[in-house]
Tab-separated table of C-alpha atoms in Angstrom:
chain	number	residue	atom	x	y	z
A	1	UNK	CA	-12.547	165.166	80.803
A	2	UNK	CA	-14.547	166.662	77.424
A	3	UNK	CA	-17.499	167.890	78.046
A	4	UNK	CA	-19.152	165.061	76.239
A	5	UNK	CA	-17.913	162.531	78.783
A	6	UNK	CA	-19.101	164.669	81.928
A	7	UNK	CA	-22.651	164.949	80.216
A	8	UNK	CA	-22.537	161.058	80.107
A	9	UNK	CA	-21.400	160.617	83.329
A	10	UNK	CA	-23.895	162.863	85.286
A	11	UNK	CA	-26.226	161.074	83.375
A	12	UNK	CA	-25.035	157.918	84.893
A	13	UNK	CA	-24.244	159.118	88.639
A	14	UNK	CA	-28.266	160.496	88.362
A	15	UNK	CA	-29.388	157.016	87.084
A	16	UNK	CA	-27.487	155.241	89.715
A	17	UNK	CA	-28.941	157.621	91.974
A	18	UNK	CA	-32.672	156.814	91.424
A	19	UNK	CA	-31.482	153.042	91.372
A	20	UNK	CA	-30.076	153.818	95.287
A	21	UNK	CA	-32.833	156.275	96.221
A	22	UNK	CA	-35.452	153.603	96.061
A	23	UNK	CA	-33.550	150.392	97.189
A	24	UNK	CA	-32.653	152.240	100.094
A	25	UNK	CA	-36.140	153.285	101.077
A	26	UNK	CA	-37.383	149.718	99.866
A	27	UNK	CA	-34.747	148.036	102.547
A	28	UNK	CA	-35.499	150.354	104.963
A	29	UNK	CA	-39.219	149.715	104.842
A	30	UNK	CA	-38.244	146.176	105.317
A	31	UNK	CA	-36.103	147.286	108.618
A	32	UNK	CA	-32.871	146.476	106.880
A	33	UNK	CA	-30.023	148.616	107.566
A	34	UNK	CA	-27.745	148.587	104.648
A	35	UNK	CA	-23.988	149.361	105.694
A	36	UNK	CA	-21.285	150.108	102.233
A	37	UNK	CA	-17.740	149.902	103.540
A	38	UNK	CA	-15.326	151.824	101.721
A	39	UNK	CA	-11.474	151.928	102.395
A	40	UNK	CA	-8.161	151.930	99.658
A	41	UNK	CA	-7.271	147.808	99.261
A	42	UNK	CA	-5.965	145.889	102.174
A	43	UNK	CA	-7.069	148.110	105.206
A	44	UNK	CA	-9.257	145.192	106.317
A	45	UNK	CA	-12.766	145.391	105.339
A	46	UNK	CA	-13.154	141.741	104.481
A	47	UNK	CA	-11.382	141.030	108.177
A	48	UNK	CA	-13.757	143.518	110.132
A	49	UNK	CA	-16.195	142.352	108.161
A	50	UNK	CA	-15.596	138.843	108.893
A	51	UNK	CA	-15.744	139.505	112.869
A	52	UNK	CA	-18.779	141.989	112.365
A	53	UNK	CA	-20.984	139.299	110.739
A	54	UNK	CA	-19.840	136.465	113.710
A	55	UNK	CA	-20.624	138.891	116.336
A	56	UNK	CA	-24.031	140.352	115.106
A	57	UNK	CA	-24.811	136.391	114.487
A	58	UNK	CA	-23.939	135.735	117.727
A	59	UNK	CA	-26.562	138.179	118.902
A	60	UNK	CA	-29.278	136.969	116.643
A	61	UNK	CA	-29.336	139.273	114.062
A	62	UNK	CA	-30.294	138.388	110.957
A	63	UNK	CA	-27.120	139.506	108.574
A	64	UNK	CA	-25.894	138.759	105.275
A	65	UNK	CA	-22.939	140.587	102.891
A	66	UNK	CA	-22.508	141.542	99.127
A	67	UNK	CA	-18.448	141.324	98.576
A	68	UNK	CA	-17.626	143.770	95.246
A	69	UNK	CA	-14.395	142.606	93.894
A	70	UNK	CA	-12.190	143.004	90.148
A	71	UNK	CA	-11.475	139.090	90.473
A	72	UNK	CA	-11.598	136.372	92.747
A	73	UNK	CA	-13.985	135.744	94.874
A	74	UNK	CA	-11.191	135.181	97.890
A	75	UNK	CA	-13.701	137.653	100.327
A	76	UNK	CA	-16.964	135.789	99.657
A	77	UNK	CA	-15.485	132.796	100.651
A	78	UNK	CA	-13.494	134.072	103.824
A	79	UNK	CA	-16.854	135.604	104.681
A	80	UNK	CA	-18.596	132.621	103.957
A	81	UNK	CA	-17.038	130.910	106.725
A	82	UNK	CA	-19.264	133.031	109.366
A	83	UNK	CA	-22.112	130.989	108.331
A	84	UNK	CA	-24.131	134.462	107.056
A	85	UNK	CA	-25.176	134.069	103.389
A	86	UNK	CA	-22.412	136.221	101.219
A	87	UNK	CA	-22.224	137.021	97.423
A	88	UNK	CA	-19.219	138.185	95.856
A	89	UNK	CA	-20.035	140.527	93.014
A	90	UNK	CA	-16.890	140.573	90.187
A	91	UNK	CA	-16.555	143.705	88.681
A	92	UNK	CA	-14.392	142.868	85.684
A	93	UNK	CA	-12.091	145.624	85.755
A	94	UNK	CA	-14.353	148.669	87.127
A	95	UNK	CA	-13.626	150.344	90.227
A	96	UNK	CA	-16.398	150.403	92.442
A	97	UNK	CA	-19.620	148.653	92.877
A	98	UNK	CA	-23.121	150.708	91.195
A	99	UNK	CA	-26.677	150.538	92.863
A	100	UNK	CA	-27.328	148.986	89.777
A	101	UNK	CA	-25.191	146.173	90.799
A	102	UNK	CA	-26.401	145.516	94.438
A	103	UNK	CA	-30.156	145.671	92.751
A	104	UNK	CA	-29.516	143.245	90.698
A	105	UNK	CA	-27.841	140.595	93.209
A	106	UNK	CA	-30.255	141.097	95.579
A	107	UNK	CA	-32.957	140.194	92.966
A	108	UNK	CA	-31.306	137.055	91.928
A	109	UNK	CA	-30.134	135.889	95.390
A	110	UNK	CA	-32.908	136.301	97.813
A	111	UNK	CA	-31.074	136.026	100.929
A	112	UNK	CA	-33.997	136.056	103.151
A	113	UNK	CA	-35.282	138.465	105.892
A	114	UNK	CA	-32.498	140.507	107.139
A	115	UNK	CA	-31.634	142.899	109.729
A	116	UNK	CA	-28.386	143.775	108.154
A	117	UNK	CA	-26.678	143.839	104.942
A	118	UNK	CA	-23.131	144.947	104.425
A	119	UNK	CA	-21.854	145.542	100.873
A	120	UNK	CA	-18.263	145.429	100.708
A	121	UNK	CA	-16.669	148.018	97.716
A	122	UNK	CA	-13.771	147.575	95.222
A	123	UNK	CA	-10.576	148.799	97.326
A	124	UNK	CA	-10.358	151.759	96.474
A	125	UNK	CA	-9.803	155.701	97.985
A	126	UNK	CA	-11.330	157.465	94.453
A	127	UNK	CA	-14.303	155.514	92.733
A	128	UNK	CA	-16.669	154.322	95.016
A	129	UNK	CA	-17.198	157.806	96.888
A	130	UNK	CA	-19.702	159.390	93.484
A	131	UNK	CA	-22.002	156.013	93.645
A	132	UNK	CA	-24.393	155.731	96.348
A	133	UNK	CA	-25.208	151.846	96.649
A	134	UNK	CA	-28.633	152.416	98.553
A	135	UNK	CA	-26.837	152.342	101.836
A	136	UNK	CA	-27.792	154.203	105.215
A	137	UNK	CA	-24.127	154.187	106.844
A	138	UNK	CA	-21.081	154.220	104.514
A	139	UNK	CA	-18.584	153.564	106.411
A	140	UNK	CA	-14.988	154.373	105.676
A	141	UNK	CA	-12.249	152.164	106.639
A	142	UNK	CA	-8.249	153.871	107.257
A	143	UNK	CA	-5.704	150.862	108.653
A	144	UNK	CA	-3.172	152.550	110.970
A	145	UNK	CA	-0.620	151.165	108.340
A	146	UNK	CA	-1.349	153.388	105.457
A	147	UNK	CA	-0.541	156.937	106.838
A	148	UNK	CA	-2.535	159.703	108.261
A	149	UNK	CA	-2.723	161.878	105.947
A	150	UNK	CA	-5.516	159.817	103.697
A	151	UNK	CA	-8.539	161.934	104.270
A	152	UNK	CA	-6.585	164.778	103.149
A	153	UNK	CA	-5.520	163.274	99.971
A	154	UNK	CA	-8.955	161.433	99.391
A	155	UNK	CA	-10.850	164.003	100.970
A	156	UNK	CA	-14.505	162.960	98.514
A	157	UNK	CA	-14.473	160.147	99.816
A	158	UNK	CA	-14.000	160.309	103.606
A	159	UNK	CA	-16.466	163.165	103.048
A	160	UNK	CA	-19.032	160.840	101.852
A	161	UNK	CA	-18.947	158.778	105.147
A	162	UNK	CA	-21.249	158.518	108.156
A	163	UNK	CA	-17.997	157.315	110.046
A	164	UNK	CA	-14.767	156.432	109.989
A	165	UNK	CA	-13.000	153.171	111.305
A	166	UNK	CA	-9.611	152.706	112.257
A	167	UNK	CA	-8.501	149.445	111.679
A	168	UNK	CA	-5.419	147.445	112.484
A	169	UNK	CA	-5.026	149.410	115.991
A	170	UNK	CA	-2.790	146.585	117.703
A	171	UNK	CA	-0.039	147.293	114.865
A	172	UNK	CA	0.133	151.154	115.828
A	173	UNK	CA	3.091	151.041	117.371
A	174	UNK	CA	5.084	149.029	115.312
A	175	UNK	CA	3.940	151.205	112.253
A	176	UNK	CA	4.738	154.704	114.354
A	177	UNK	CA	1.129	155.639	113.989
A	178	UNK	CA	0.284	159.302	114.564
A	179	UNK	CA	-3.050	158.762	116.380
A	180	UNK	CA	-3.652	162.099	116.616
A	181	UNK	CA	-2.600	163.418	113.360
A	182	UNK	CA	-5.033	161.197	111.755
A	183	UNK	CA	-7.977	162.232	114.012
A	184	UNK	CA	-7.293	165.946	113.430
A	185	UNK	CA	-7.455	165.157	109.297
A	186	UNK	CA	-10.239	163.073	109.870
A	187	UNK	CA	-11.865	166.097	111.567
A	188	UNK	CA	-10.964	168.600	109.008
A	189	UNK	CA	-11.933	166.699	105.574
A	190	UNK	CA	-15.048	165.689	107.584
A	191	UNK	CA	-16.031	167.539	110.878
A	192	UNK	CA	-17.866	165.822	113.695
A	193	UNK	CA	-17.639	162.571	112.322
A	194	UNK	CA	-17.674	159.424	114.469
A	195	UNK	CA	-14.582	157.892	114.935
A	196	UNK	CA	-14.105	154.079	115.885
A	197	UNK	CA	-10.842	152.827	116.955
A	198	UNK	CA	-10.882	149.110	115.713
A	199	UNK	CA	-8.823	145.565	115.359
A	200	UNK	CA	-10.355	142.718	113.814
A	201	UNK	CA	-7.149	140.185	115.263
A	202	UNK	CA	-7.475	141.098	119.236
A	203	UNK	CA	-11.445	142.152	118.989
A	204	UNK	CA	-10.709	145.674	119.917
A	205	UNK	CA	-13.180	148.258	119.484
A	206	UNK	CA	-15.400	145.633	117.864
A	207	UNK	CA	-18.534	145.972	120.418
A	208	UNK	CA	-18.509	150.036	120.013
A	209	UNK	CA	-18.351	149.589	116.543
A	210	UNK	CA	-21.351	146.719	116.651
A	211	UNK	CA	-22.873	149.076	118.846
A	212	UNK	CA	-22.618	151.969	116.615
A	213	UNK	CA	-24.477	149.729	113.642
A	214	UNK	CA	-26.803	148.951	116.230
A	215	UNK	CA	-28.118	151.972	117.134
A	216	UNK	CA	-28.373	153.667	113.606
A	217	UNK	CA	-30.155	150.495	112.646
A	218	UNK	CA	-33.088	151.298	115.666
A	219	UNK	CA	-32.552	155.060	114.913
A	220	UNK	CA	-33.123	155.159	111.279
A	221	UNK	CA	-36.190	152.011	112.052
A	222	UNK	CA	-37.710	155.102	114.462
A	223	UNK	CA	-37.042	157.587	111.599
A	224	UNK	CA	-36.321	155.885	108.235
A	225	UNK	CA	-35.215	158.810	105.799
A	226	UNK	CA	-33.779	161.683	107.957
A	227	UNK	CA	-32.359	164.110	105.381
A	228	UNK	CA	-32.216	161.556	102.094
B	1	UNK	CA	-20.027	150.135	80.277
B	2	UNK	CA	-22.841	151.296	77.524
B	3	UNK	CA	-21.606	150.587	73.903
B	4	UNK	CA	-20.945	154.666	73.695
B	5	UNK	CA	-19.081	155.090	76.954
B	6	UNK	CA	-16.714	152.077	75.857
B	7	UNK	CA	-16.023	153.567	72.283
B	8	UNK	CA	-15.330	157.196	73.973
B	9	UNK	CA	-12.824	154.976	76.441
B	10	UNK	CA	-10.967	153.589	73.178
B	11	UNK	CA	-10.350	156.488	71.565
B	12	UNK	CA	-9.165	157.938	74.935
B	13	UNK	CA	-6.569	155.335	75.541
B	14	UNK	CA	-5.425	155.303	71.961
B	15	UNK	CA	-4.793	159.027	72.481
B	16	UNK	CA	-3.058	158.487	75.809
B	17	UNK	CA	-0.815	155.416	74.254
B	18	UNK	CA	0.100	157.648	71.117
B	19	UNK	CA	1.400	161.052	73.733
B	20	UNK	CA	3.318	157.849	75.650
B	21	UNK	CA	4.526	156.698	73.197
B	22	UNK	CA	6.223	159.831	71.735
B	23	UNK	CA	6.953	160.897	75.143
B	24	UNK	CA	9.054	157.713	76.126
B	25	UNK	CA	11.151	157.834	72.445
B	26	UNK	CA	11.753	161.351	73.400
B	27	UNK	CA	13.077	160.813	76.981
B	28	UNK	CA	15.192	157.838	76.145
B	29	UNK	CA	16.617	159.553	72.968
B	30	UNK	CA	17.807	162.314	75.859
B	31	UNK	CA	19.146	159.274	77.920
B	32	UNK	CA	16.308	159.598	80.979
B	33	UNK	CA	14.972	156.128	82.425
B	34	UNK	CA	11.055	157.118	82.983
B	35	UNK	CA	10.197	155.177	86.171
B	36	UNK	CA	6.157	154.755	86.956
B	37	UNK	CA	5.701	154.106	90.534
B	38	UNK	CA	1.842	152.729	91.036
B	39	UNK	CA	0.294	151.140	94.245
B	40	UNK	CA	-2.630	151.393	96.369
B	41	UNK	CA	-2.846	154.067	98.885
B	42	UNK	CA	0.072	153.923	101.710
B	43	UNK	CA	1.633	151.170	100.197
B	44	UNK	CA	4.614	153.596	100.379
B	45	UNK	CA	5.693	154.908	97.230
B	46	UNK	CA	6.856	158.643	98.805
B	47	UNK	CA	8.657	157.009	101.229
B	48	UNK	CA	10.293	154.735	98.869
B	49	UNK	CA	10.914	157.273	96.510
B	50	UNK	CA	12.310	159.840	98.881
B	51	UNK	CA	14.919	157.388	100.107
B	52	UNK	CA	15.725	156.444	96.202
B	53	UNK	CA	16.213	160.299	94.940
B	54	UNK	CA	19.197	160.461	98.029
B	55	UNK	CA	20.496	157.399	97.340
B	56	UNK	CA	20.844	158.324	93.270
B	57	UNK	CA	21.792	161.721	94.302
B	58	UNK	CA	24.476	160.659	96.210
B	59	UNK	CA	25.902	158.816	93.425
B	60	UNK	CA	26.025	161.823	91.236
B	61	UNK	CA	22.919	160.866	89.281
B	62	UNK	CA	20.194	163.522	88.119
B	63	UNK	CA	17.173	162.849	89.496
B	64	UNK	CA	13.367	164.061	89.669
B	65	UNK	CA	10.134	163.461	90.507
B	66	UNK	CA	6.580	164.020	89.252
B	67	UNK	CA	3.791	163.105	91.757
B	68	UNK	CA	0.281	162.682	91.476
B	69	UNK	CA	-2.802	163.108	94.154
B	70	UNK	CA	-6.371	163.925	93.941
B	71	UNK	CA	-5.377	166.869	96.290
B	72	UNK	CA	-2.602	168.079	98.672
B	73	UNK	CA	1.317	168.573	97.995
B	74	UNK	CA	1.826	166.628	100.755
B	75	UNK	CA	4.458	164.605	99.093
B	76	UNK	CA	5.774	166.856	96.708
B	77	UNK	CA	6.939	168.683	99.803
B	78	UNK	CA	8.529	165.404	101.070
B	79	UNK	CA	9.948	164.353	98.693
B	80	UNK	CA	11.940	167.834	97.880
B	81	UNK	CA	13.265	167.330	100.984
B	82	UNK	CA	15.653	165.259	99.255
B	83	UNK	CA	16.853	168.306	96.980
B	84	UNK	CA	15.372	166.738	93.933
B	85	UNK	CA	13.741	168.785	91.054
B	86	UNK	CA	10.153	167.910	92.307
B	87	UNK	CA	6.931	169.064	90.897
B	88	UNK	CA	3.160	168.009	91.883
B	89	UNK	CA	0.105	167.094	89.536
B	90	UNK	CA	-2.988	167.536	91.198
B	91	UNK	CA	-5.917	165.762	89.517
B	92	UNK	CA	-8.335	166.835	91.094
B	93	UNK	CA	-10.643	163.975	91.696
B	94	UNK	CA	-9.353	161.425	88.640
B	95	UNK	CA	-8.031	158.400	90.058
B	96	UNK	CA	-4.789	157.957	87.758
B	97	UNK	CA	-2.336	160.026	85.774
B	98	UNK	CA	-2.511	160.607	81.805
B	99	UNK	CA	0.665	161.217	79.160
B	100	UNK	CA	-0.805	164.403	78.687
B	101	UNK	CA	-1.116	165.460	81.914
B	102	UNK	CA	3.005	164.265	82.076
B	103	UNK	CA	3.782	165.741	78.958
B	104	UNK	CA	2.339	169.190	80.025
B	105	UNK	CA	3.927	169.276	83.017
B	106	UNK	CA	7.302	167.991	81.942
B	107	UNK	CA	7.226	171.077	79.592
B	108	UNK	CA	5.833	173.960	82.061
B	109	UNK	CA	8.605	172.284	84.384
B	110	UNK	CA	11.923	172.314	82.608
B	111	UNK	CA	13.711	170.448	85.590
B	112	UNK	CA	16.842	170.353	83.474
B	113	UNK	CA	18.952	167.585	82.048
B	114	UNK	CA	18.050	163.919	83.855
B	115	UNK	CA	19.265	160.206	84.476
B	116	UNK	CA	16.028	159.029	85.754
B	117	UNK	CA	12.745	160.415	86.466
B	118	UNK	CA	10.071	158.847	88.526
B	119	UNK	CA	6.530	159.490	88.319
B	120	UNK	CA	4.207	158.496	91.432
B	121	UNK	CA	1.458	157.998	90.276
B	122	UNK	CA	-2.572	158.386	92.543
B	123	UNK	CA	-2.950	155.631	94.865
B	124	UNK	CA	-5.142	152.753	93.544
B	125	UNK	CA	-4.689	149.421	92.173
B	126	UNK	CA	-7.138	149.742	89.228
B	127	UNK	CA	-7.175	152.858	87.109
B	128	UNK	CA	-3.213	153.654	87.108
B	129	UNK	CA	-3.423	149.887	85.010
B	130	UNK	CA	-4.529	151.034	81.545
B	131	UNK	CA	-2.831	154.650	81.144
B	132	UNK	CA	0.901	154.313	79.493
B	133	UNK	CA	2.974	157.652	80.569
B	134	UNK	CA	5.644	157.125	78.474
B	135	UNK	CA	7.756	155.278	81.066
B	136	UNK	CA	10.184	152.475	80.782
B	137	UNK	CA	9.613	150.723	84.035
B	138	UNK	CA	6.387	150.423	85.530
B	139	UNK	CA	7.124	149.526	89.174
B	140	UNK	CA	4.310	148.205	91.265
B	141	UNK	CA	4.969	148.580	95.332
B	142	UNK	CA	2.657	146.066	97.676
B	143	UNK	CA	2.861	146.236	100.885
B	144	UNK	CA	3.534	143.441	103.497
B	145	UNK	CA	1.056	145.316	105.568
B	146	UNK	CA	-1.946	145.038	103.019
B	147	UNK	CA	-2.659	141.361	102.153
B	148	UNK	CA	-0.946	138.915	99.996
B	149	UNK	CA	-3.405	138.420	97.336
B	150	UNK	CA	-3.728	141.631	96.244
B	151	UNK	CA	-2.259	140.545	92.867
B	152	UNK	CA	-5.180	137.859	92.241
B	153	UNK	CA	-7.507	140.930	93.211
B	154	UNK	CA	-5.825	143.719	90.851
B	155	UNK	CA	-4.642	141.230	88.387
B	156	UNK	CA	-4.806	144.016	85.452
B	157	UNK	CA	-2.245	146.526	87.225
B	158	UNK	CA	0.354	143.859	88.388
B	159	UNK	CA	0.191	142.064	85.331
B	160	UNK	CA	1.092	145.507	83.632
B	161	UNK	CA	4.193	146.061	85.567
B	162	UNK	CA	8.012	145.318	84.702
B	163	UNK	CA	8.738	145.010	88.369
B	164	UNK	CA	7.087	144.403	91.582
B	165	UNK	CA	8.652	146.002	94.745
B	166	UNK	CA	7.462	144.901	98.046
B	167	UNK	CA	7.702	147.475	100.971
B	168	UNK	CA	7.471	147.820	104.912
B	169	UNK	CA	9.182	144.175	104.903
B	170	UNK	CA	10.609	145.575	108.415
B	171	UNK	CA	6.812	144.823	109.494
B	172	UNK	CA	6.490	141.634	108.125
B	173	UNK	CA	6.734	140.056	111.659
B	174	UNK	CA	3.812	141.954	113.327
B	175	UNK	CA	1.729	141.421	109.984
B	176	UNK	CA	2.095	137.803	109.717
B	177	UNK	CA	2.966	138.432	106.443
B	178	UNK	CA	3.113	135.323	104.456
B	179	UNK	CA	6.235	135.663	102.212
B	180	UNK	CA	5.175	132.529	100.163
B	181	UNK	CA	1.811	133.045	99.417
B	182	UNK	CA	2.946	136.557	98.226
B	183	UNK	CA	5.729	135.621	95.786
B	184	UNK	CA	3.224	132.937	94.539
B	185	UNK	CA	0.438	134.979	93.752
B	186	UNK	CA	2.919	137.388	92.093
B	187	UNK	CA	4.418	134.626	89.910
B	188	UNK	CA	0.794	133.112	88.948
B	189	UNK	CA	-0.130	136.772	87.859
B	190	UNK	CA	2.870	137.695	86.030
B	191	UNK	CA	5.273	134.776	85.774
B	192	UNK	CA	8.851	135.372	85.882
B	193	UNK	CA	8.329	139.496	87.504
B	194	UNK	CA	11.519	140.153	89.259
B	195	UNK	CA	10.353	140.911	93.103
B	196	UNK	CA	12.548	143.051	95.557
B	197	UNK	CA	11.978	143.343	99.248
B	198	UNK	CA	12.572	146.542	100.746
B	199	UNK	CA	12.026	148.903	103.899
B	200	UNK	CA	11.935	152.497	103.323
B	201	UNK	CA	12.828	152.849	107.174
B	202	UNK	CA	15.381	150.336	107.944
B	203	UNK	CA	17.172	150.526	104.036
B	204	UNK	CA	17.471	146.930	103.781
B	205	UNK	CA	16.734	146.174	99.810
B	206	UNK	CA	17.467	149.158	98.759
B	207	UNK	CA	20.811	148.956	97.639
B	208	UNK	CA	19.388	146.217	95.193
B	209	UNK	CA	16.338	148.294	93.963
B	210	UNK	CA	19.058	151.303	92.693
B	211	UNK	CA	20.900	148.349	91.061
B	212	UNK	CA	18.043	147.485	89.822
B	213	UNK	CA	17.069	150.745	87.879
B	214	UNK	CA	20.573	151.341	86.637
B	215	UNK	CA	20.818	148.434	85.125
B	216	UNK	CA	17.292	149.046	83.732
B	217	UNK	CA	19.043	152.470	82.509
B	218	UNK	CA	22.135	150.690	80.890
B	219	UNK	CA	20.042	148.336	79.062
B	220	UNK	CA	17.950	150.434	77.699
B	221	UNK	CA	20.208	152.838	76.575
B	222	UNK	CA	21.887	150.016	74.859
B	223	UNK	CA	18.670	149.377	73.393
B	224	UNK	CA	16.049	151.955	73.321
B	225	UNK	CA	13.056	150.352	72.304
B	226	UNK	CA	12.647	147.080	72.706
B	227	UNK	CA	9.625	145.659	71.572
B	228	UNK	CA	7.812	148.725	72.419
């Protein structure tokens, strides 16, 4: 990149950063615990997503979900089906989602109290890891079908996360999955971070990983902005 | 985008289309198909693209590789398994090749006198779409493993591509893939794109993928440049 184009774009990233900063401590003030999934496309945000939102309804949390797309609004409408308000954001063409974005929406949507609100990113292992979306947990998403050795070759991105979440777990051994190859890269790109072994189809993992959510949503409620 | 960022972009990607250009004239004047492998991340292209080097190998063609990441030589090490002239471009946090970047490397490299060389490019269905390298074929790989509409999603990349390839058909089964709804999404985002179905582990498909490219080869050295 010329130097002109990284001035620009630190410019940007910084502005994007104030735009997160405060929407994250405004949400939190208003005990909402804002959860941006990350993952490469078609490890199965939209389906965890889809079960998360059922089973934290089911519970009687108050959730709803932003879905960032480049076209179609396929995920809103999946999501839709849990009965928890969803708005698909369409990028036209850019790779990730901005704070920017989710600020906007938000404004113009009103979804109500909340106790949750999950933004689903652009698919996509690069982009999204530079833009903080206001979030307290990013989340990042690796299917058991797509090869262990992601964090390695994505390693800004799985750094970024609060944890990771294996997805697709009941087609490990049909896809040969190295279980623990991809724990020891997870380890190594990002040490000590929490690893959830997930499958949206048989409900697998799904009440340690609404359990998880759970109890960074009372943690951060106790103590809103460790560290940020 | 901001009305400076966008101009900066143009100028960019006129740059990058003139090096293609040049690039591709050049390689097909010295009788090398350029083949640009792009998909999201683990769709499969090393695996694909290992088992295609052997199998042109074996028939006496001269073969190479150029492959992107952000970081690692993971595949670069793979894929010289194979005994293929292989080299690695890392990009160190971009999220797609540039001509230059294969133009630079092509001449630092040397790998001799070719047939066909294949460049994989960084996993990710969005920025690969809008940077030419100079290739012949763009080949986009999908997965039966990641969802069938990923073409609505990524419309931009798969409606750049000559040929779509899908891969891990051997899972199909376990995935519920839906065969259908894939070929019709294809179709309604780039009518008339000639699909093949392929597994890297089992070889079915492949056979027809090499035909595939040589006939891509034949025809084009027939006729270099055809509307390009």
């Amino acid at each position: 990149m010329t130097p002109r184009i990284l001035e620009i774009r630190k410019n940007l990233l910084k502005r994007n950063d104030e735009i997160a900063r405060e929407l994250r401590s405004r949400l939190l003030a208003d005990g909402v615990l804002v959860v941006n999934l990350v993952s490469g496309p078609g490890t199965g945000k939209t389906s965890l997503l889809r079960r998360t939102l059922t089973e934290l309804r089911g519970r009687g949390f108050r959730v709803a979900a932003l879905v960032g797309d480049l076209a179609t609004d396929n995920d809103a409408r999946r999501l839709a089906e849990t009965g928890a308000p969803v708005r698909q954001i369409t990028t036209d063409g850019l790779c990730h989602l901005e704070a920017a974005m989710v600020e906007s929406h938000l404004a113009a949507w009103a979804p109500g109290p909340l106790d949750l609100l999950f933004i689903e990113n652009v698919g996509n292992l690069v982009c999204p890891a530079s833009y903080d979306l206001g979030e307290s947990v990013r989340a990042v998403l690796l299917s058991v079908t797509e090869g262990e050795d992601k964090p390695l070759k994505y390693p800004t991105l799985f750094h970024s996360a609060d944890v990771a979440v294996l997805t697709k777990i009941d087609l490990a051994e049909p896809c040969e999955f190295d279980r623990a190859a991809a724990l020891s890269n997870l380890a190594a790109v990002r040490p000590g971070i929490p690893v959830l072994e997930t499958s949206a189809r048989t409900g697998a993992g799904i009440d340690a990983w609404i359990d998880f959510l759970l109890a960074a949503r009372s943690r951060l409620a106790a103590d809103p902005l460790p560290g940020r």
